[in-house]
Amino acid sequence: MGVLTRRVSSQNLAVIALIAVLVLVMHTMFPLFLSPLNVESIAMAFIFEGIIALGMTFVIITGGIDLSVCSMLPFAEIICAKLMTQAGMPVWAAVVLTLLLGALVGAANGVMIKLLNIHPMIITMATMLILRGTNLAITNGKAIAGFSDGFLTLGQGKLFGINIPVIYFVVVAVILSLLLNNHKYFRQIYFIGNNEKAATLSGIDVVKVKIFFYMLCSVIAASAGILAASKYGAAHWVHGNGSEVKAISAVAIGGASLAGGSGRIGSTVIGIIFLAVINNAFVMSGMNTFWFDVVNGTMLIAAIMISYYATYRNEKRLLKVKYEKLLGSGE
Amino acid sequence: MTPVFLEVKNISKSFASNAVLRDICFDIREGEVHALIGENGAGKSTLIKIIGGIYQPDSGEINIDGQVVHCANPIQAMERGVSIVHQELSLAQNLSVAENIFMRREIINKIGFIKWDVIRQRSREIFDQIGIEINPSDLVGTLSVGMQQVVEIAKAISLKARVILMDEPTSSLSEKEIDRLFTLIRELKKQKVSIVYVSHKISEVMEISDRVSVLRDGRLVFTKDARETSVQDIISAMVGREINNIYPARSKGVGEVVLQCKGLTRYGYFRDIDFEAHSGEILGFYGLIGAGRSEIARAVVGADKLTSGEIFIDGQKTVIKNPEEALKKGIAYLTEDRKQMGLFLDFSVAKNITSSTPSKFTNESGFIKSHNIAAVAEDVVRALTIKTDNLDTDVVFLSGGNQQKVLLGKWILPKPRVLIVDEPTRGVDVGAKALIHQKLRGLADEGMALVVISSEMPEIMGLSDRLAIFREGRLTEVLDNSKGQVSQNDIMERAVK
């Protein structure tokens, strides 16, 4: 109910329009753009960044950020791979253990941020380095392969003709969106991101809630790692490089303020689709894909400027009231 | 007589060594509007924060319905029927009105999902009850400040508040919105809800309240029926303190106009401000919160932008784009917020003192000549009797008074022709205060033009040769105080009406 009545933001509409125009232009220039094969490649090209962005959305709404996800992804790949190939664990046990380890790392992030009272960017950057170092050390920089067919199905298989990671993404997005839109516990993060002090005074256990959502973000990144290992058929420390920036961009392009207090799962999905389509447009049109990150970065700045504009407009409105009062008191 | 709902008994509160409230006794009756009036720093906000459970009193007790209660936090206070509507609203801008009203008390189904229809319906009922039309589905961020305040009040009503504490509720409302707020307050009264109304706008207070309590320097001066008191009465109570004549002598001779400002306006902050500062003279700026004194000073030195207005130095029209340029043209501004904006707390005394004149202490290539710094800083420390172990001590370890002297030293070192000092003795002990006063007078006698901004009435009366009084972004009047003839009532009348 609530989902339907709440309006789609104008920024979402603008991004959707931009995607539509892009698709239309690409389709006229390259008729193969909308072929099933290319649509599949659009969907799969950014699927892991997309999954990570879902978890990132919560952290950003609380007013935080998590850079460690980019090494969480290969960390989960490697741990899961080692548990299966070296410890001989069954797939399900390896997956569960890997996710638990992800939760632990997320908890460590949350606890350190609150306990040391240091900006999440610094703490999660440290975690990122620690995980990356661990990844390199425990693999000597080499890939781990040799997975069972059952495990490979997770990332490479299809259900009803759709790639399993895409189905996973959609299911997780729908569930998280329902929760974020309606569940009491999830709604708290909007109050925290809007005004942490007021949220504390209103009785929200800010510390606990934040730790929970850092855990959620890490677990989701770990799940992306498990799927990535399966899709690539190997675990390698270099996977996931730069995924944190793309995930953050997707959330911001979706219209969330990086200062916290706003953002929605649906908007993040729009943001990730936008990045995926642009990227594919580069590939299709034969442009140098190295330029893609330039577009990505520019879009991030544009998104941040738009969210600043909203704040600016609010301040302007306040000033107007004050000014009219000044005029009134003179005459 | 209507029964007393809440009673405050002998409450005292200090922050650090600073007594903010002393032995306050105060009560709130059912369904009354009780105004709490006082100058800046009289203790109004602290008192309502104690009643609302945000601060804990050092001594004394609070009774509700005759029972002693201890509210460790605002939630416990709310459960007992006490809600605060803050000056700065605390609503989540990106959430709906209904969700904000029912924050933490959401109505949910078995799996924890919020029943949106129900909380919207309940919100609508509250708005019907108070007779104001707001769509519960609207995002709070799309509402005007006045309407957001109504939402806060609706939240208090949904909590079954029996007393609503309002801190300066009209400070950012338009005339129309103030009227609507007053209608709402009258409606709440009928429903037996009490209102504590904190304000320094006496005309508003007289219009809306049943009883008036005046605070001064952390003490309760009186509580009276609004009908039995008058604006004059209240003003006298706000200001009626003994003034000891410990201030330096007045100006020895007023010189030329150094700084002249005409029609200074900053959109949303102040409007049409004209004043001039003479060499050899101290011009005082007085006003209550929101009068715009510091904002004017900041705009004069270019720290904020002016919307319009002209500035003349020695009769020459000039444009000042930033504080650096102001300093080059001979105007220095000493901020009221020494810790955040005035000093480099983790730097040494010497570095702080010389930080306003870096070019004097560097050679041609821009490298610092430290022996010069030490010599100059030594002179300043001696002249201002700054108590510090040595020149290399970090400023953060100095007392408030000595920090303030360092700040003063920093700004007189470049020898400005106009010095604007904002709250020069806030949080400073008595000894340092007297020394700062003498020094300021000394600077004027040497020919500097001084503008002193202060919320402390005795200080502004004791120091100023002329006194400019501001109210809500306007300059009400400039009074001649060359013989110390201005009274506290003269000032307060012009600051509040």
PDB file of C-alpha atoms in Angstrom, chain B residues 201-299:
ATOM      1  CA  LYS B 201       9.146  38.874  22.584  1.00  0.00           C
ATOM      2  CA  ILE B 202       7.072  40.561  25.229  1.00  0.00           C
ATOM      3  CA  SER B 203       4.229  41.738  23.015  1.00  0.00           C
ATOM      4  CA  GLU B 204       3.567  38.162  21.898  1.00  0.00           C
ATOM      5  CA  VAL B 205       3.791  36.904  25.427  1.00  0.00           C
ATOM      6  CA  MET B 206       1.253  39.447  26.691  1.00  0.00           C
ATOM      7  CA  GLU B 207      -1.131  38.414  23.930  1.00  0.00           C
ATOM      8  CA  ILE B 208      -1.129  34.689  24.586  1.00  0.00           C
ATOM      9  CA  SER B 209      -0.202  33.893  28.183  1.00  0.00           C
ATOM     10  CA  ASP B 210      -2.143  33.461  31.413  1.00  0.00           C
ATOM     11  CA  ARG B 211       0.887  33.726  33.652  1.00  0.00           C
ATOM     12  CA  VAL B 212       4.360  35.107  33.139  1.00  0.00           C
ATOM     13  CA  SER B 213       7.603  34.064  34.852  1.00  0.00           C
ATOM     14  CA  VAL B 214      10.719  36.151  34.426  1.00  0.00           C
ATOM     15  CA  LEU B 215      14.219  34.675  34.757  1.00  0.00           C
ATOM     16  CA  ARG B 216      17.353  36.717  35.240  1.00  0.00           C
ATOM     17  CA  ASP B 217      20.869  35.335  35.567  1.00  0.00           C
ATOM     18  CA  GLY B 218      19.524  31.904  36.449  1.00  0.00           C
ATOM     19  CA  ARG B 219      17.110  33.105  39.143  1.00  0.00           C
ATOM     20  CA  LEU B 220      13.349  33.399  39.045  1.00  0.00           C
ATOM     21  CA  VAL B 221      12.443  37.069  39.517  1.00  0.00           C
ATOM     22  CA  PHE B 222       8.675  36.597  39.718  1.00  0.00           C
ATOM     23  CA  THR B 223       5.664  34.676  38.490  1.00  0.00           C
ATOM     24  CA  LYS B 224       2.593  36.854  37.949  1.00  0.00           C
ATOM     25  CA  ASP B 225      -0.796  36.728  36.300  1.00  0.00           C
ATOM     26  CA  ALA B 226      -0.492  38.289  32.870  1.00  0.00           C
ATOM     27  CA  ARG B 227      -3.385  40.618  33.690  1.00  0.00           C
ATOM     28  CA  GLU B 228      -1.616  41.921  36.761  1.00  0.00           C
ATOM     29  CA  THR B 229       1.608  42.786  35.016  1.00  0.00           C
ATOM     30  CA  SER B 230       2.684  45.127  32.257  1.00  0.00           C
ATOM     31  CA  VAL B 231       5.351  45.352  29.599  1.00  0.00           C
ATOM     32  CA  GLN B 232       7.177  47.910  31.775  1.00  0.00           C
ATOM     33  CA  ASP B 233       7.006  45.612  34.756  1.00  0.00           C
ATOM     34  CA  ILE B 234       8.456  42.698  32.812  1.00  0.00           C
ATOM     35  CA  ILE B 235      11.247  44.754  31.283  1.00  0.00           C
ATOM     36  CA  SER B 236      12.277  46.028  34.705  1.00  0.00           C
ATOM     37  CA  ALA B 237      12.317  42.467  36.018  1.00  0.00           C
ATOM     38  CA  MET B 238      14.440  41.263  33.101  1.00  0.00           C
ATOM     39  CA  VAL B 239      17.086  43.912  33.621  1.00  0.00           C
ATOM     40  CA  GLY B 240      16.817  45.051  37.226  1.00  0.00           C
ATOM     41  CA  ARG B 241      20.251  44.137  38.368  1.00  0.00           C
ATOM     42  CA  GLU B 242      22.791  46.076  40.404  1.00  0.00           C
ATOM     43  CA  ILE B 243      25.511  47.556  38.303  1.00  0.00           C
ATOM     44  CA  ASN B 244      28.872  48.036  39.952  1.00  0.00           C
ATOM     45  CA  ASN B 245      30.903  50.770  38.474  1.00  0.00           C
ATOM     46  CA  ILE B 246      34.104  48.926  37.733  1.00  0.00           C
ATOM     47  CA  TYR B 247      34.415  49.987  34.137  1.00  0.00           C
ATOM     48  CA  PRO B 248      37.185  52.182  32.757  1.00  0.00           C
ATOM     49  CA  ALA B 249      36.516  55.880  32.178  1.00  0.00           C
ATOM     50  CA  ARG B 250      34.671  57.002  29.042  1.00  0.00           C
ATOM     51  CA  SER B 251      36.227  58.310  25.877  1.00  0.00           C
ATOM     52  CA  LYS B 252      38.790  61.055  26.173  1.00  0.00           C
ATOM     53  CA  GLY B 253      37.801  62.543  22.882  1.00  0.00           C
ATOM     54  CA  VAL B 254      35.909  61.320  19.871  1.00  0.00           C
ATOM     55  CA  GLY B 255      37.712  61.711  16.555  1.00  0.00           C
ATOM     56  CA  GLU B 256      36.873  61.367  12.863  1.00  0.00           C
ATOM     57  CA  VAL B 257      34.479  58.854  11.393  1.00  0.00           C
ATOM     58  CA  VAL B 258      36.594  55.880  10.301  1.00  0.00           C
ATOM     59  CA  LEU B 259      33.989  53.353   9.263  1.00  0.00           C
ATOM     60  CA  GLN B 260      30.613  54.299   7.908  1.00  0.00           C
ATOM     61  CA  CYS B 261      27.944  51.813   6.842  1.00  0.00           C
ATOM     62  CA  LYS B 262      24.848  52.774   4.891  1.00  0.00           C
ATOM     63  CA  GLY B 263      21.797  50.608   4.250  1.00  0.00           C
ATOM     64  CA  LEU B 264      23.490  47.280   4.959  1.00  0.00           C
ATOM     65  CA  THR B 265      21.136  44.444   4.065  1.00  0.00           C
ATOM     66  CA  ARG B 266      21.664  40.698   4.006  1.00  0.00           C
ATOM     67  CA  TYR B 267      18.744  38.741   2.637  1.00  0.00           C
ATOM     68  CA  GLY B 268      17.030  36.940   5.482  1.00  0.00           C
ATOM     69  CA  TYR B 269      19.282  38.272   8.250  1.00  0.00           C
ATOM     70  CA  PHE B 270      19.198  42.072   8.611  1.00  0.00           C
ATOM     71  CA  ARG B 271      18.000  45.098   6.737  1.00  0.00           C
ATOM     72  CA  ASP B 272      18.820  48.802   6.267  1.00  0.00           C
ATOM     73  CA  ILE B 273      21.513  49.106   8.892  1.00  0.00           C
ATOM     74  CA  ASP B 274      23.208  52.539   9.129  1.00  0.00           C
ATOM     75  CA  PHE B 275      25.961  53.234  11.614  1.00  0.00           C
ATOM     76  CA  GLU B 276      29.336  54.900  11.902  1.00  0.00           C
ATOM     77  CA  ALA B 277      32.346  54.151  14.062  1.00  0.00           C
ATOM     78  CA  HIS B 278      34.571  57.035  15.210  1.00  0.00           C
ATOM     79  CA  SER B 279      38.198  56.867  16.125  1.00  0.00           C
ATOM     80  CA  GLY B 280      38.713  57.112  19.877  1.00  0.00           C
ATOM     81  CA  GLU B 281      35.254  55.802  20.633  1.00  0.00           C
ATOM     82  CA  ILE B 282      33.604  52.547  21.645  1.00  0.00           C
ATOM     83  CA  LEU B 283      30.326  51.857  19.891  1.00  0.00           C
ATOM     84  CA  GLY B 284      28.278  49.150  21.603  1.00  0.00           C
ATOM     85  CA  PHE B 285      25.942  46.723  19.814  1.00  0.00           C
ATOM     86  CA  TYR B 286      23.171  45.256  21.957  1.00  0.00           C
ATOM     87  CA  GLY B 287      20.357  42.910  20.985  1.00  0.00           C
ATOM     88  CA  LEU B 288      18.698  39.653  21.929  1.00  0.00           C
ATOM     89  CA  ILE B 289      19.054  36.371  20.044  1.00  0.00           C
ATOM     90  CA  GLY B 290      18.076  36.801  16.407  1.00  0.00           C
ATOM     91  CA  ALA B 291      18.766  40.542  16.394  1.00  0.00           C
ATOM     92  CA  GLY B 292      21.519  40.033  13.806  1.00  0.00           C
ATOM     93  CA  ARG B 293      24.473  41.775  15.485  1.00  0.00           C
ATOM     94  CA  SER B 294      27.135  39.162  14.741  1.00  0.00           C
ATOM     95  CA  GLU B 295      25.735  38.679  11.267  1.00  0.00           C
ATOM     96  CA  ILE B 296      26.205  42.390  10.563  1.00  0.00           C
ATOM     97  CA  ALA B 297      29.794  42.279  11.783  1.00  0.00           C
ATOM     98  CA  ARG B 298      30.553  39.215   9.699  1.00  0.00           C
ATOM     99  CA  ALA B 299      29.134  40.901   6.611  1.00  0.00           C
TER     100      ALA B 299
END
